Coordinates of C-alpha atoms in Angstrom, one line a residue:
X25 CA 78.5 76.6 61.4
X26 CA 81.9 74.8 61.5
X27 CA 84.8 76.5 63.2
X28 CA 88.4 75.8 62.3
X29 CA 89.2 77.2 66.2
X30 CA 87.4 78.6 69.4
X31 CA 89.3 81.9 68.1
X32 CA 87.5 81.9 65.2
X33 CA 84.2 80.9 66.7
X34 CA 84.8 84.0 69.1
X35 CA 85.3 86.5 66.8
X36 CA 82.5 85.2 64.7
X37 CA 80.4 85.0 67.7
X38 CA 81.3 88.9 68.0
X39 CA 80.2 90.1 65.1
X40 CA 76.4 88.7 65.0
X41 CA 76.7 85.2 64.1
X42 CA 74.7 83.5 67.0
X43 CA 73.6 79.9 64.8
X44 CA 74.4 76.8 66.6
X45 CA 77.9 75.4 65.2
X46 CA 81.0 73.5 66.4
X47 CA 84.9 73.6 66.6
X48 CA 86.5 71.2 64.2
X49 CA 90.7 71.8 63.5
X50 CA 91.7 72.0 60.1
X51 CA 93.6 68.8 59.7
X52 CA 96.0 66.9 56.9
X53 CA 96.1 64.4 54.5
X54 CA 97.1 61.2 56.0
X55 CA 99.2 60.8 52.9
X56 CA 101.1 64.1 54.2
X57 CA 101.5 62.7 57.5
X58 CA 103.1 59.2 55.8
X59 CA 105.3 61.2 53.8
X60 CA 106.3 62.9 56.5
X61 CA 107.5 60.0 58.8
X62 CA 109.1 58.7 55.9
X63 CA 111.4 61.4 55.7
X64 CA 113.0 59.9 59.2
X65 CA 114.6 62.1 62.0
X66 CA 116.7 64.8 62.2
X67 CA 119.8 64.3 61.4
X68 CA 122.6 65.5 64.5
X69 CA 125.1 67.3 62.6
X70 CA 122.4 69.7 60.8
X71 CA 123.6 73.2 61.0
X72 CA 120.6 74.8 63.4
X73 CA 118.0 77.0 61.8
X74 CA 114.4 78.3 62.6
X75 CA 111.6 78.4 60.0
X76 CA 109.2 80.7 58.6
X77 CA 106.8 79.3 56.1
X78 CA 104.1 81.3 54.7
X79 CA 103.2 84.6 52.6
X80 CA 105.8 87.5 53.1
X81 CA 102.6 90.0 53.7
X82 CA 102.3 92.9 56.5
X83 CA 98.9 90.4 57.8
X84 CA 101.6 87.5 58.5
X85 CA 103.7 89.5 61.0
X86 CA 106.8 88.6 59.2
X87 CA 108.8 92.5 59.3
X88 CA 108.2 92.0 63.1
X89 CA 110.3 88.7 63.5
X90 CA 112.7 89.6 60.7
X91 CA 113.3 92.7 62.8
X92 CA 113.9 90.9 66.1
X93 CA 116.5 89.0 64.6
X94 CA 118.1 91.5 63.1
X95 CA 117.7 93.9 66.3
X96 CA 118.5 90.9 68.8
X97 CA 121.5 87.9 69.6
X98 CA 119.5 84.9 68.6
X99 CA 120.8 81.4 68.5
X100 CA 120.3 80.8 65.1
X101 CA 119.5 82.4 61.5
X102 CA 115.7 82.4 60.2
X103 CA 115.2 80.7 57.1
X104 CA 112.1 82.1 55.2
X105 CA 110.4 79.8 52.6
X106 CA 107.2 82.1 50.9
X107 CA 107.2 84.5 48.6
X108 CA 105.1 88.0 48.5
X109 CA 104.9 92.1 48.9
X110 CA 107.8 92.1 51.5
X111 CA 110.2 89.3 49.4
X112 CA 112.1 92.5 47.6
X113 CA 111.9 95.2 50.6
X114 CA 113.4 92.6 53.1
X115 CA 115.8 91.4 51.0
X116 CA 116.8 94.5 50.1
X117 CA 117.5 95.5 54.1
X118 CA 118.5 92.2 55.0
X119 CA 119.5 90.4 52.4
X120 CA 123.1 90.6 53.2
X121 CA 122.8 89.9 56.8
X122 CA 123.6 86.5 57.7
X123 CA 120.8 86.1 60.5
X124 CA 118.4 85.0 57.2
X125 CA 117.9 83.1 54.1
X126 CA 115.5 83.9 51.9
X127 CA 114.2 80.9 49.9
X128 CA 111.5 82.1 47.9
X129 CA 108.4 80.0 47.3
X130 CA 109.5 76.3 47.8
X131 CA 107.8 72.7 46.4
X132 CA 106.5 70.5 49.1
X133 CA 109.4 68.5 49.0
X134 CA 112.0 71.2 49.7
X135 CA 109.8 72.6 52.4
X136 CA 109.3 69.3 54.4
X137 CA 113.0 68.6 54.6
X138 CA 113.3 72.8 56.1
X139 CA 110.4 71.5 58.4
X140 CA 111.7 68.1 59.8
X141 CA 115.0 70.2 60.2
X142 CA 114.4 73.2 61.5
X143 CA 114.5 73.7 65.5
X144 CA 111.2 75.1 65.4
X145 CA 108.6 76.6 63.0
X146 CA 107.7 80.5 64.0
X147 CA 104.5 81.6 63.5
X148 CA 104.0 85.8 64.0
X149 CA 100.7 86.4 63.1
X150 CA 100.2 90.1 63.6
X151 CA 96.1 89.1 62.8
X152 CA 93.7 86.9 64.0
X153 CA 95.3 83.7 62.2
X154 CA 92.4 81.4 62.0
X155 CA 94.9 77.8 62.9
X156 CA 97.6 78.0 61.4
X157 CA 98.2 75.0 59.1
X158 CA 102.1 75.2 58.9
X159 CA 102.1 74.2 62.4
X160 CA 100.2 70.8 61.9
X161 CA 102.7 70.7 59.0
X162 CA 105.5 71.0 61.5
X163 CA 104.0 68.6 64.2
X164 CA 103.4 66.1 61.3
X165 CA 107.8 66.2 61.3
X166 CA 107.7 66.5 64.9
X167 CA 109.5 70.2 64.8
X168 CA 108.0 72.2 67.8
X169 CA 106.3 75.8 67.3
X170 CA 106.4 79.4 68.5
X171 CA 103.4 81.4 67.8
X172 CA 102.0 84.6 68.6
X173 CA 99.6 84.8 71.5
X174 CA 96.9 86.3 68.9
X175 CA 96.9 82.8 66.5
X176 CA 94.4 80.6 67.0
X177 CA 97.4 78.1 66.7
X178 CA 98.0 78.9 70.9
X179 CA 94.8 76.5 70.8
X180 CA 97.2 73.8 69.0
X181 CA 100.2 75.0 71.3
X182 CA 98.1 74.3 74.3
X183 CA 96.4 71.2 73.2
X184 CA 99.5 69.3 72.6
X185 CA 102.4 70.6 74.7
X186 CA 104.4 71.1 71.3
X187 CA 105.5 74.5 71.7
X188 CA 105.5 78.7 73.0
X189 CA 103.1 80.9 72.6
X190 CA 104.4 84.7 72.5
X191 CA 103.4 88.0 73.3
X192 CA 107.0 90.1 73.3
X193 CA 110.1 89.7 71.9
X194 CA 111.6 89.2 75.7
X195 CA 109.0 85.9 75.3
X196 CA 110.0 85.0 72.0
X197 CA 114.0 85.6 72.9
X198 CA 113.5 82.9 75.8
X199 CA 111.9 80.5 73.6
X200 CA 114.3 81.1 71.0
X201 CA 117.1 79.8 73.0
X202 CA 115.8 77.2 75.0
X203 CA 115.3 75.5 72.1
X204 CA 118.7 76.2 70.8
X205 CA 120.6 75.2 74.5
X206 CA 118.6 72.1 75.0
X207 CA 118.5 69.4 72.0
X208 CA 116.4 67.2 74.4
X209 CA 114.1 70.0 75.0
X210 CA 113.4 70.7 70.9
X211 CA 112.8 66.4 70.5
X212 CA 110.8 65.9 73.2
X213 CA 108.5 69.0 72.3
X214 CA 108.5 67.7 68.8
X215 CA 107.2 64.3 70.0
X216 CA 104.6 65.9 71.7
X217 CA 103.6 67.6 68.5
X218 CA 103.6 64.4 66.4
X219 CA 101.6 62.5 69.3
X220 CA 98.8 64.9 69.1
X221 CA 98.8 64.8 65.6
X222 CA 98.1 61.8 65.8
X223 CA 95.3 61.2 67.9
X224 CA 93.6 64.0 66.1
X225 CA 93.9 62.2 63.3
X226 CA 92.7 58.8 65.4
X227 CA 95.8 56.7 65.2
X228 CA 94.7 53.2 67.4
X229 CA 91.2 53.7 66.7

């Protein structure tokens, strides 16, 4: 058996399957990764946003964040590129509230420029997220992450440096603005997250 992350192995191991097998990350196209460099860096005078990128299903944890930043001060709106169930009843609540954008379901294009933008991807799994492939997708435009403590992308988060990992919103608050308050902060963790990409994918071998 192959493993996409020691999460998954876990749970797999769990329920019964006892085979031998192996943890290998989900990775990208190298072709995803050029494109993605070639995009350049950040420009300074981009008005500050965080990202969401993904399905707009309960699964995803997405009426959890949308919530905290309608419920809390945050440093910055949430932009929200994905489409599903929730699109109509959150835009319906919040549609008018200027914490958000809602983007609908984007082409790569348009969603690699929100990445290589954004001051960090947020991922709030509310279920046992198996990696999380966005956040390779952000690292590959060296943007940091915040995950939940429950993704399997805290392995990534760990691994490389690039990032929080959260288990409340008082977590998830402070994260939230020390990436706002400290430019330095956001472009060093994003380095950190394009370094590791790279070496998992064997740059200098």
């Amino acid at each position: 058996f192959v493993f996409p992350s020691h999460l998954t192995e876990s749970v797999h191991r769990q329920h019964g399957i006892d085979r031998p097998g192996l943890v290998i990350n989900h990775f990208l196209p190298d072709e995803y990764i050029a494109d993605a460099e070639s995009r350049g860096d950040r420009p300074d005078d981009v008005e500050p946003y965080y990202l969401y990128v993904g399905r707009l299903e309960p699964v995803k944890g997405v009426e959890a964040l949308v919530r905290h930043f309608a419920e809390h001060p945050c440093p910055a709106p949430l932009y929200l590129a994905g489409d599903g169930s929730l699109e109509g009843p959150l835009k319906e609540k919040y549609g008018q509230n200027p914490s958000f954008r809602f983007l609908g379901r984007l082409g790569q294009e348009e969603v690699g420029m929100l990445y290589r933008d954004a001051l960090a991807l947020i991922l709030p799994s509310a279920g046992y997220e198996v990696l999380g492939l966005v956040v390779l997708e952000a690292f590959a435009h060296s943007t940091p992450a915040i995950v939940t403590g429950i993704a399997g992308a805290t392995e990534l988060i760990a691994a490389s440096g690039a990032g929080y990992s959260y288990d409340s919103d008082a977590e998830l608050g402070e994260a939230l603005s020390q990436l706002a308050a400290d430019p330095d902060l956001r472009s060093e963790l994003g380095r950190k997250g394009h370094d590791y990409l790279g070496k998992a994918h064997g740059e200098g071998d």
